[in-house]
mmCIF file of C-alpha atoms in Angstrom:
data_model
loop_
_atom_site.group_PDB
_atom_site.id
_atom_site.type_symbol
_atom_site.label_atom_id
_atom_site.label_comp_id
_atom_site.label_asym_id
_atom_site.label_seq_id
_atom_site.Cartn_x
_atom_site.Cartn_y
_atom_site.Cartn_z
ATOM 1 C CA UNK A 1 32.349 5.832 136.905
ATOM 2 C CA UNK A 2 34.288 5.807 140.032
ATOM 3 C CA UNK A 3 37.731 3.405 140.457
ATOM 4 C CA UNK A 4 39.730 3.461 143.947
ATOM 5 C CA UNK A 5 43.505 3.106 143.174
ATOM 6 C CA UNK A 6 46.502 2.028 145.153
ATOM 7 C CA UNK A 7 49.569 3.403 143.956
ATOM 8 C CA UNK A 8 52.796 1.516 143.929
ATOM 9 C CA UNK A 9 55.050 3.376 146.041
ATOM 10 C CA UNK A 10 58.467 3.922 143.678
ATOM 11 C CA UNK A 11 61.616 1.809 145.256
ATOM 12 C CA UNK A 12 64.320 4.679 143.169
ATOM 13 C CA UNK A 13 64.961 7.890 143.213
ATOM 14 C CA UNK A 14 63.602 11.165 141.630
ATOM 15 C CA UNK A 15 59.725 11.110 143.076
ATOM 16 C CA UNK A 16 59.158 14.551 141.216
ATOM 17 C CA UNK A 17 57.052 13.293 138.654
ATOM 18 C CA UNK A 18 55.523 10.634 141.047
ATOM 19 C CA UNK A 19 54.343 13.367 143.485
ATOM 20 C CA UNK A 20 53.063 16.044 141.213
ATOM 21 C CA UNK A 21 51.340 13.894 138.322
ATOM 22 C CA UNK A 22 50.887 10.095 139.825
ATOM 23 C CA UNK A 23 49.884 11.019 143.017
ATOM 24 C CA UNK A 24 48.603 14.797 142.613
ATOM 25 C CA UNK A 25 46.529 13.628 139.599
ATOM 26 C CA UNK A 26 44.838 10.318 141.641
ATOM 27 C CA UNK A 27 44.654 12.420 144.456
ATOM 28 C CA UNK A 28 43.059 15.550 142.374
ATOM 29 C CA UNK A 29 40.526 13.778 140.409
ATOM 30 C CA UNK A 30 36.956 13.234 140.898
ATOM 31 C CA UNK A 31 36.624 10.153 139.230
ATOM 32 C CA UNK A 32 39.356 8.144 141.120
ATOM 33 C CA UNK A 33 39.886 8.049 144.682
ATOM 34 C CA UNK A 34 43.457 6.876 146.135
ATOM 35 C CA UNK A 35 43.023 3.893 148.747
ATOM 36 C CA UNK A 36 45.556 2.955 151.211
ATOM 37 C CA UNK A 37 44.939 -1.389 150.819
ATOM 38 C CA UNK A 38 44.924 -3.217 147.708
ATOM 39 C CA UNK A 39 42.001 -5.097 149.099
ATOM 40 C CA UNK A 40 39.757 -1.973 149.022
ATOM 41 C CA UNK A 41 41.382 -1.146 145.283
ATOM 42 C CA UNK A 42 39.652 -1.619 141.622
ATOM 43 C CA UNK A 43 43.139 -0.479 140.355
ATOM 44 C CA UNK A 44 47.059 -1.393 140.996
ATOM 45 C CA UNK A 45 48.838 2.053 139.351
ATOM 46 C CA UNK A 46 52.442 1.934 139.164
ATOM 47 C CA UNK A 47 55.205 4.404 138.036
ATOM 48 C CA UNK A 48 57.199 1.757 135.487
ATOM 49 C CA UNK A 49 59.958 4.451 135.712
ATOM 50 C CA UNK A 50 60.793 4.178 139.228
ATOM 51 C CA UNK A 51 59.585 0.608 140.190
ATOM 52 C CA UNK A 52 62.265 -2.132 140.232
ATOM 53 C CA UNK A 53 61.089 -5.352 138.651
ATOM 54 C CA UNK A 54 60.946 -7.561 142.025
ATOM 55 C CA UNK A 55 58.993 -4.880 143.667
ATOM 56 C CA UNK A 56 56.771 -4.599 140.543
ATOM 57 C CA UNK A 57 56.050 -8.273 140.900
ATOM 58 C CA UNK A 58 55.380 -8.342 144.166
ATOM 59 C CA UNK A 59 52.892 -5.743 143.952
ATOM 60 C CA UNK A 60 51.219 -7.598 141.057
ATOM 61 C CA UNK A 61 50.935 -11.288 142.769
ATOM 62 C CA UNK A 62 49.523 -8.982 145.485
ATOM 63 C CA UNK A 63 46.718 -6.888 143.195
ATOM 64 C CA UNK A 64 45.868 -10.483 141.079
ATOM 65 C CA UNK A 65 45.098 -11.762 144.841
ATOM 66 C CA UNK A 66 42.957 -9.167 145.656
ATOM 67 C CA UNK A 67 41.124 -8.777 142.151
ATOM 68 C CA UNK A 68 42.927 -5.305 141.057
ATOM 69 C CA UNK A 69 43.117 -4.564 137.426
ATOM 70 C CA UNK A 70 46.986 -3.619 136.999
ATOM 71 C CA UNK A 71 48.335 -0.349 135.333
ATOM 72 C CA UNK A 72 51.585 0.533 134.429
ATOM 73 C CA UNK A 73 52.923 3.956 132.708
ATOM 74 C CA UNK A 74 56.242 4.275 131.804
ATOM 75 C CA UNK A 75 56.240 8.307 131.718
ATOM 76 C CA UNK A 76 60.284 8.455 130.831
ATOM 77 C CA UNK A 77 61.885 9.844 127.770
ATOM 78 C CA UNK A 78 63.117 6.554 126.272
ATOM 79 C CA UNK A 79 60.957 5.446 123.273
ATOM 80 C CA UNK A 80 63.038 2.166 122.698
ATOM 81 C CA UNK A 81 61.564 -0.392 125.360
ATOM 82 C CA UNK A 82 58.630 -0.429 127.972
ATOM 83 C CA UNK A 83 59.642 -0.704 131.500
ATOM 84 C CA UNK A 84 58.472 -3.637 133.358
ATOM 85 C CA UNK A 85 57.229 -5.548 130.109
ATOM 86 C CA UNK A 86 58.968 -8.650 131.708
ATOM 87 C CA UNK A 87 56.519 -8.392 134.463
ATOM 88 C CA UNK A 88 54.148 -10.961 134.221
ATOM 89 C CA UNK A 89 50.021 -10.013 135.665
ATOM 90 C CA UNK A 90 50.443 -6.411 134.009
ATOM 91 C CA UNK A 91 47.106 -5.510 132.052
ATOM 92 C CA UNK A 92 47.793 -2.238 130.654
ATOM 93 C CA UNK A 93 50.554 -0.697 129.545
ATOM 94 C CA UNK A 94 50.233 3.552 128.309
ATOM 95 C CA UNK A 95 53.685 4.994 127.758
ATOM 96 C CA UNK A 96 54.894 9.105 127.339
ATOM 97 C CA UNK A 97 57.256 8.480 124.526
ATOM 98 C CA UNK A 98 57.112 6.861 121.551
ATOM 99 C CA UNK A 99 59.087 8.525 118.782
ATOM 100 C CA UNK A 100 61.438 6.009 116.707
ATOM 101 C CA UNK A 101 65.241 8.215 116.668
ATOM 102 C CA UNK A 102 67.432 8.058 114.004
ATOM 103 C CA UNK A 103 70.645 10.212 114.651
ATOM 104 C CA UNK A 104 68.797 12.123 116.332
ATOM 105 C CA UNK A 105 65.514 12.924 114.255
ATOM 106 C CA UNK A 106 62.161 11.347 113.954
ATOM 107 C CA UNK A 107 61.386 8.708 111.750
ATOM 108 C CA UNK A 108 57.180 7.601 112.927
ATOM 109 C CA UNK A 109 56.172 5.702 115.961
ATOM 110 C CA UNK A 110 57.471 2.312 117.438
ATOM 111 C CA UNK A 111 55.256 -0.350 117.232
ATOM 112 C CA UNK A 112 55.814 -2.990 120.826
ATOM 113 C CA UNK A 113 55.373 -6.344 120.855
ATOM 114 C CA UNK A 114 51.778 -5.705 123.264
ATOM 115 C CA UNK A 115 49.351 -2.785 122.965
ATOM 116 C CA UNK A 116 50.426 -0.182 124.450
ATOM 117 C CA UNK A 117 48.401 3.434 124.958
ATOM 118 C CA UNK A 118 50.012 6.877 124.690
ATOM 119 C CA UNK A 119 49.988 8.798 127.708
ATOM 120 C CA UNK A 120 51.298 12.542 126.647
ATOM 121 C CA UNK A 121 52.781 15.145 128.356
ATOM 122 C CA UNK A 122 51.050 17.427 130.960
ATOM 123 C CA UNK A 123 50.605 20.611 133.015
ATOM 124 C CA UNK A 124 52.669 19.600 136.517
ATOM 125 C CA UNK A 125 51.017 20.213 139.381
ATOM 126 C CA UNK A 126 53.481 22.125 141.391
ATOM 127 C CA UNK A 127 54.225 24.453 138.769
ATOM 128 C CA UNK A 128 50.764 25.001 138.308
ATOM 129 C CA UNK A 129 50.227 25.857 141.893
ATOM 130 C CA UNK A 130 53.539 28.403 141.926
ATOM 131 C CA UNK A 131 51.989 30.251 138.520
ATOM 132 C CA UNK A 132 48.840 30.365 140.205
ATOM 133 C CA UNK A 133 50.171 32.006 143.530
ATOM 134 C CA UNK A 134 52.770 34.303 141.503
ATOM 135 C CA UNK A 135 51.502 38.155 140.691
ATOM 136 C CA UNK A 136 52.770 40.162 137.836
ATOM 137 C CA UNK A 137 51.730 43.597 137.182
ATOM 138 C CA UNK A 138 51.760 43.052 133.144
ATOM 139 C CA UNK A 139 53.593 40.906 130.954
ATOM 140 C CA UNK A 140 56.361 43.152 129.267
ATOM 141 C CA UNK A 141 58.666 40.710 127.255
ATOM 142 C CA UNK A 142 57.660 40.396 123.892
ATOM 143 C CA UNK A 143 59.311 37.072 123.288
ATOM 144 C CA UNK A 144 61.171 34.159 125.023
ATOM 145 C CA UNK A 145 62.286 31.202 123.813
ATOM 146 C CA UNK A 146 64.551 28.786 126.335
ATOM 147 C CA UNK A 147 66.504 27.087 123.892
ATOM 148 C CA UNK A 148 70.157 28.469 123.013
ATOM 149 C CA UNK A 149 72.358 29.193 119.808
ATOM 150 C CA UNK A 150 74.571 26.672 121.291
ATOM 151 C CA UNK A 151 72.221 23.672 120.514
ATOM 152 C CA UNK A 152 73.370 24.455 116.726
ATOM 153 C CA UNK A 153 76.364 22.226 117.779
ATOM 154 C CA UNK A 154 74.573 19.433 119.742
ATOM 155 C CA UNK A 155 73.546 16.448 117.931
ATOM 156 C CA UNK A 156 69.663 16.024 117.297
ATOM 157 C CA UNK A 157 69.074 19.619 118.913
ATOM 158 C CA UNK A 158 70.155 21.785 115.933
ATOM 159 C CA UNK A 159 66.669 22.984 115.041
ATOM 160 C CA UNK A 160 66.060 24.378 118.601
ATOM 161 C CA UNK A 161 69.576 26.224 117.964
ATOM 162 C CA UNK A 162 68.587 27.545 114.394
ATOM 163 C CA UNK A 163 65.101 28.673 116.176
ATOM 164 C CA UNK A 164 67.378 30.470 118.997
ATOM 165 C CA UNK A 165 69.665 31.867 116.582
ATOM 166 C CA UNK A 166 66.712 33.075 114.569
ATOM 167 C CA UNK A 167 65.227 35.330 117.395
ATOM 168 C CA UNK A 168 68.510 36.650 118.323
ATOM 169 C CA UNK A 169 69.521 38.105 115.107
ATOM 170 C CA UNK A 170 66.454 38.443 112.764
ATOM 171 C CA UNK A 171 63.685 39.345 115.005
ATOM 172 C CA UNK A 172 62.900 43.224 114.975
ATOM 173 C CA UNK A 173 64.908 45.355 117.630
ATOM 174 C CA UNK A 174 61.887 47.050 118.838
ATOM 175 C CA UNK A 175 60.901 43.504 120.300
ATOM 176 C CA UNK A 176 62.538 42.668 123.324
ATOM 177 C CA UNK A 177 63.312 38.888 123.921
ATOM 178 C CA UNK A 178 64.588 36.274 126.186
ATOM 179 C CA UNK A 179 66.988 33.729 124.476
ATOM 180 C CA UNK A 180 68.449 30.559 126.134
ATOM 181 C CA UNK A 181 68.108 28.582 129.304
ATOM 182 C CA UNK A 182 66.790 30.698 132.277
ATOM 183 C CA UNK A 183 67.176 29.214 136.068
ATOM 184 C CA UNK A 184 69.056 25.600 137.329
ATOM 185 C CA UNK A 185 69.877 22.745 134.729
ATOM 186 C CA UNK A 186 68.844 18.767 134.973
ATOM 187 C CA UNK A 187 66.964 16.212 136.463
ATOM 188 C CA UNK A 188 66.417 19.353 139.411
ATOM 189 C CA UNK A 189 64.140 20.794 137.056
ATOM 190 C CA UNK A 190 61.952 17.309 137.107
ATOM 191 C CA UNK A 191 61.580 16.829 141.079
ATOM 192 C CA UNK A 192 61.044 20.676 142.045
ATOM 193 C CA UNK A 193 59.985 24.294 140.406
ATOM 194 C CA UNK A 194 62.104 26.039 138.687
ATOM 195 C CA UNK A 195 61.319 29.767 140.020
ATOM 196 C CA UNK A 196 63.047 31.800 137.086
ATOM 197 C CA UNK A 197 61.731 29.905 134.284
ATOM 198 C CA UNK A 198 57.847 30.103 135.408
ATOM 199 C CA UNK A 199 58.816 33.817 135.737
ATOM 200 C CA UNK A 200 59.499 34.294 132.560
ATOM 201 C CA UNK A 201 56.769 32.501 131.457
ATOM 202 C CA UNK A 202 54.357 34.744 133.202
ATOM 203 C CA UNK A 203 56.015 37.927 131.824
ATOM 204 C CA UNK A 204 55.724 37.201 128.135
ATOM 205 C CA UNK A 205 53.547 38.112 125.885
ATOM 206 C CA UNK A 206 54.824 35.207 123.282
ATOM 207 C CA UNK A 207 56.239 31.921 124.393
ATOM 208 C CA UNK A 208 58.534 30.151 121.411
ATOM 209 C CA UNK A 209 58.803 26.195 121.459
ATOM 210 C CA UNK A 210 60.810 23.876 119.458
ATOM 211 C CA UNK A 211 60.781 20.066 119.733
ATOM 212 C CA UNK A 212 64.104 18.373 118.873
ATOM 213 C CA UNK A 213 62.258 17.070 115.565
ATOM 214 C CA UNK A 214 58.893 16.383 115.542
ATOM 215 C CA UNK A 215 58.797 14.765 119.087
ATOM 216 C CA UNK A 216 55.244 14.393 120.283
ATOM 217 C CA UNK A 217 55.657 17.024 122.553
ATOM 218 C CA UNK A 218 57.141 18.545 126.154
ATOM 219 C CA UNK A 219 56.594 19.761 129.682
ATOM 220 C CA UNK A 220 57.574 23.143 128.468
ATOM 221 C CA UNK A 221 54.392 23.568 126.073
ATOM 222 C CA UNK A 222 51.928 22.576 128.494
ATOM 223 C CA UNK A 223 53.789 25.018 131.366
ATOM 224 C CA UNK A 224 53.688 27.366 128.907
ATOM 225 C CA UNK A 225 50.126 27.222 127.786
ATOM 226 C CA UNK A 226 49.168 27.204 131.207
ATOM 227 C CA UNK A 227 51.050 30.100 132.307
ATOM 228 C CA UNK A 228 48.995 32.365 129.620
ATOM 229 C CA UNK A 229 51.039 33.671 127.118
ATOM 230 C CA UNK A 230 50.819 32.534 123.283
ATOM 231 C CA UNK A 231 52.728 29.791 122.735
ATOM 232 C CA UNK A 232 54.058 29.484 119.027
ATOM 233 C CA UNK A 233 55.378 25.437 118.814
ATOM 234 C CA UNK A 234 57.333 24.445 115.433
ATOM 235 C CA UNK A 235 54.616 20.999 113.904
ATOM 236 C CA UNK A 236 54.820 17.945 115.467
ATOM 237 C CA UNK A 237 54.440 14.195 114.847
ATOM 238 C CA UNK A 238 51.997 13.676 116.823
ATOM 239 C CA UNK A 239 50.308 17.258 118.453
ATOM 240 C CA UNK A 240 48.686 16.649 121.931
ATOM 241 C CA UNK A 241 44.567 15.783 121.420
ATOM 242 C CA UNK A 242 42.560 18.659 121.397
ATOM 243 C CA UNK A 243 45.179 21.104 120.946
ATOM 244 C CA UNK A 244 44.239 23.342 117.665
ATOM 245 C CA UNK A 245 46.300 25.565 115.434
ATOM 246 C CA UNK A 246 45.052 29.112 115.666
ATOM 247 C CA UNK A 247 42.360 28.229 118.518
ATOM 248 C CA UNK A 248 44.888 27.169 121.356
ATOM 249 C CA UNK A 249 48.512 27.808 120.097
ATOM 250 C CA UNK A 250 50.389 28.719 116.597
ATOM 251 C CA UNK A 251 52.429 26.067 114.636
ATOM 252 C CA UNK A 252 55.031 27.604 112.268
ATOM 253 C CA UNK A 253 57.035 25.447 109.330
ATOM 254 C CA UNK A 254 59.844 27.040 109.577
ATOM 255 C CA UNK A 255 62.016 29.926 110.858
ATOM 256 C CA UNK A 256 60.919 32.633 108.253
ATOM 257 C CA UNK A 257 57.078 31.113 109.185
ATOM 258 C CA UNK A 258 57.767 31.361 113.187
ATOM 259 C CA UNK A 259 59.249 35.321 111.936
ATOM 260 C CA UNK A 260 56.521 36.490 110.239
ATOM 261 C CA UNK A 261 54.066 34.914 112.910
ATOM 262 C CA UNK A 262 55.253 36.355 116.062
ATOM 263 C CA UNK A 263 55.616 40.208 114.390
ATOM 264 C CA UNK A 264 52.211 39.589 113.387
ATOM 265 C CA UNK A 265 50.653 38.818 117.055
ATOM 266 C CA UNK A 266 52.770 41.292 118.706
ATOM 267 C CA UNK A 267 51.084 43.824 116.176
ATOM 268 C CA UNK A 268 47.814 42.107 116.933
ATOM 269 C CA UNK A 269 46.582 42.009 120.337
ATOM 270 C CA UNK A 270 43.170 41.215 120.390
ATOM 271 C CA UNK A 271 43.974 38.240 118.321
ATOM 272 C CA UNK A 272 47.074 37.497 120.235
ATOM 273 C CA UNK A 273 45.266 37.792 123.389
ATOM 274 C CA UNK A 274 41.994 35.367 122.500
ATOM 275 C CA UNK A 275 44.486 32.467 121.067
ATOM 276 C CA UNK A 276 46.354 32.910 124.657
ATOM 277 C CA UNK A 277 43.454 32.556 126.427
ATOM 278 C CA UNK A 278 41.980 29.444 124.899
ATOM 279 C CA UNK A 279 45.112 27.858 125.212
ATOM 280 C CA UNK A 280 45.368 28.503 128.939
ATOM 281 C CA UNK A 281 42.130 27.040 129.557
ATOM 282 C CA UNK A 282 42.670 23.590 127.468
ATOM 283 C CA UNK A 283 45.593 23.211 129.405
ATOM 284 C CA UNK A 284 44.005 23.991 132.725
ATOM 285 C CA UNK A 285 40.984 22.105 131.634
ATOM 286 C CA UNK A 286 41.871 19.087 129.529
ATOM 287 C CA UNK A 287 45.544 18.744 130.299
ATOM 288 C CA UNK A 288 46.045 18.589 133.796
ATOM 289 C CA UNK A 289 47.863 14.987 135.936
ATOM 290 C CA UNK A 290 44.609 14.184 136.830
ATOM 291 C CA UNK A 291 43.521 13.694 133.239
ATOM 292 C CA UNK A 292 46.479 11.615 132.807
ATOM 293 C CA UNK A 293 45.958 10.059 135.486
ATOM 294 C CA UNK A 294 42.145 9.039 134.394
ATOM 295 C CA UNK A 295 43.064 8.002 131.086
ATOM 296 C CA UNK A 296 45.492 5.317 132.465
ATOM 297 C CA UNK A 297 42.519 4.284 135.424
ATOM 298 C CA UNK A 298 39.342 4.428 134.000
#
C-alpha cells in the first residue's frame, strides 16, 4: 500500500525533530511518498508539537476539502494533554509519551478522552547518518553511561544518579568508563548532532541506560543501539515492540543486577558481541523515522 502525504509545515521553532524524523522518515520510506498539494495527498501529517492551533485548522478545513485523511503526532515529552485535541477534522491522533508522573515516578499509562496510538521513540536520522560516516579503529571504553552522580539530588532523576554513582565507585578498576554528560546541553541536542556524545557511543564496548522510572523509553537507547555497542537499559513500563532481553539489549533490576551484568559481557565477548549486533540491526531495521513515520500514515 502506497499513501502520498503533505506535511504541515511547523509555524514555531525547533524543526530538529521535524526535519530528521517527520520529514526524513516520509521522505525515506517506500511506502509513502511526500507531495507538494493537498489535492494530490491521501494524507494531511502534522507535527502537533510545533503547529499553532489556527494554522492546524486551517490546514484541516483545507485536507477535509480535498478528501485527505488527517494525522496528527504529538512527539513531545508531556504525557498530560494531546496537542491540538481542540482541533476539530483531526482523525488520528498517535502520541510519544504517555507515562502518568507522580513526583516524579511512574504510576501506568494515561487514558485520553479519544483513542489515541503510541508512537515511540526512534533512531534520528542525522545521527544516524554522522555514526554511519564516522571511523573508529576499535572500540576501547569498556563502559559509558551519560547520566551523572549529580542527578542523586534532582527530583524524579535519582535512579539515573544511583546508576552513575554505581559505575563510578563499584565497578572493577580494570574497566575503564565514561560517567556523566559528554558534549553541549538542551534543546541543541534536539535540532542538531551532538559530535562528542555519538563518539562515545561508537567507542564503547557497553552502553548503560537508565530511564527516570520506568518511562517508555528515550532517544539515547535507540542512538545507542544503533551505534553498535551493547546497550544494558534498567526495565521499563512499556519496552519498545520488538525489542528482546538477551536477543537485542540487557535489562537489569537493579544496580547489583546492572554490576554483575556488565563484568559478565566484558568477560564474554562472543556473547557480548552477538547481543550488540542484533540490537544494531532492529534498530537500523525496525526502528528507524520512517517506521514511525508509516505507522502514523498507513
Amino acid at each position: 500500500m502506497m499513501r502520498s502525504v503533505f506535511l504541515g509545515e511547523p509555524s514555531t521553532e525547533g524543526r530538529g525533530e521535524f526535519n530528521h524524523i517527520f520529514k526524513s522518515g516520509v521522505e525515506l520510506s517506500d511506502r509513502l511518498t511526500l507531495v507538494d498539494s493537498m489535492t494530490d495527498a491521501d494524507v494531511l501529517l502534522l507535527d502537533a508539537l510545533r503547529t499553532q492551533r489556527l494554522q492546524a485548522e486551517a490546514l484541516v478545513s483545507q485536507a477535509k476539502d480535498c478528501g485527505c485523511e488527517v494525522v496528527a503526532v504529538d512527539y513531545s515529552d508531556d504525557p498530560q494533554s494531546i496537542r491540538l485535541l481542540e482541533v476539530r477534522g483531526i482523525d488520528r491522533f498517535l502520541k510519544r509519551s504517555m507515562v502518568l508522573r507522580e513526583r516524579g515516578a511512574s504510576s501506568g499509562l494515561i487514558h485520553y478522552p479519544v483513542a489515541c496510538a503510541h508512537i515511540a521513540y526512534c533512531v534520528r536520522e542525522d545521527i544516524l547518518a554522522y555514526a554511519s560516516n564516522a571511523s573508529f579503529p576499535a572500540r576501547h571504553l569498556d563502559i559509558a553511561c551519560f547520566h551523572s552522580t549529580e542527578l542523586l539530588e534532582r527530583h524524579g532523576q535519582t535512579k539515573r544518579g544511583l546508576i552513575a554513582q554505581t559505575l563510578s565507585q563499584q565497578l572493577p578498576k580494570s574497566y575503564s568508563r565514561e560517567i556523566g554528560h559528554v558534549g553541549f546541553k538542551g534543546r541543541r541536542g534536539r535540532n542538531e548532532v551532538n559530535p562528542d556524545y555519538v563518539d562515545t557511543l561508537l567507542r564503547s564496548l557497553i552502553v548503560v541506560n537508565c530511564q527516570p522510572d520506568r518511562w517508555e523509553g528515550d532517544y539515547r537507547l535507540f542512538e545507542a543501539l544503533a551505534c553498535g555497542p551493547l546497550v544494558m537499559c534498567d526495565r521499563m513500563l512499556r519496552p519498545p515492540q520488538g525489542l528482546q532481553d538477551g536477543k537485542h539489549l540487557i535489562f537489569y533490576d537493579d544496580p547489583g543486577d546492572l554490576l554483575e551484568k556488565a563484568c559478565y559481557y566484558l568477560e564474554n565477548e562472543e556473547e557480548r558481541l552477538k547481543i550488540a549486533n542484533q540490537g544494531q540491526q532492529a534498530a537500523i531495521n525496525e526502528h528507524r523515522s520512517r517506521h514511525r513515520m508509516e505507522q502514523a500514515c498507513l
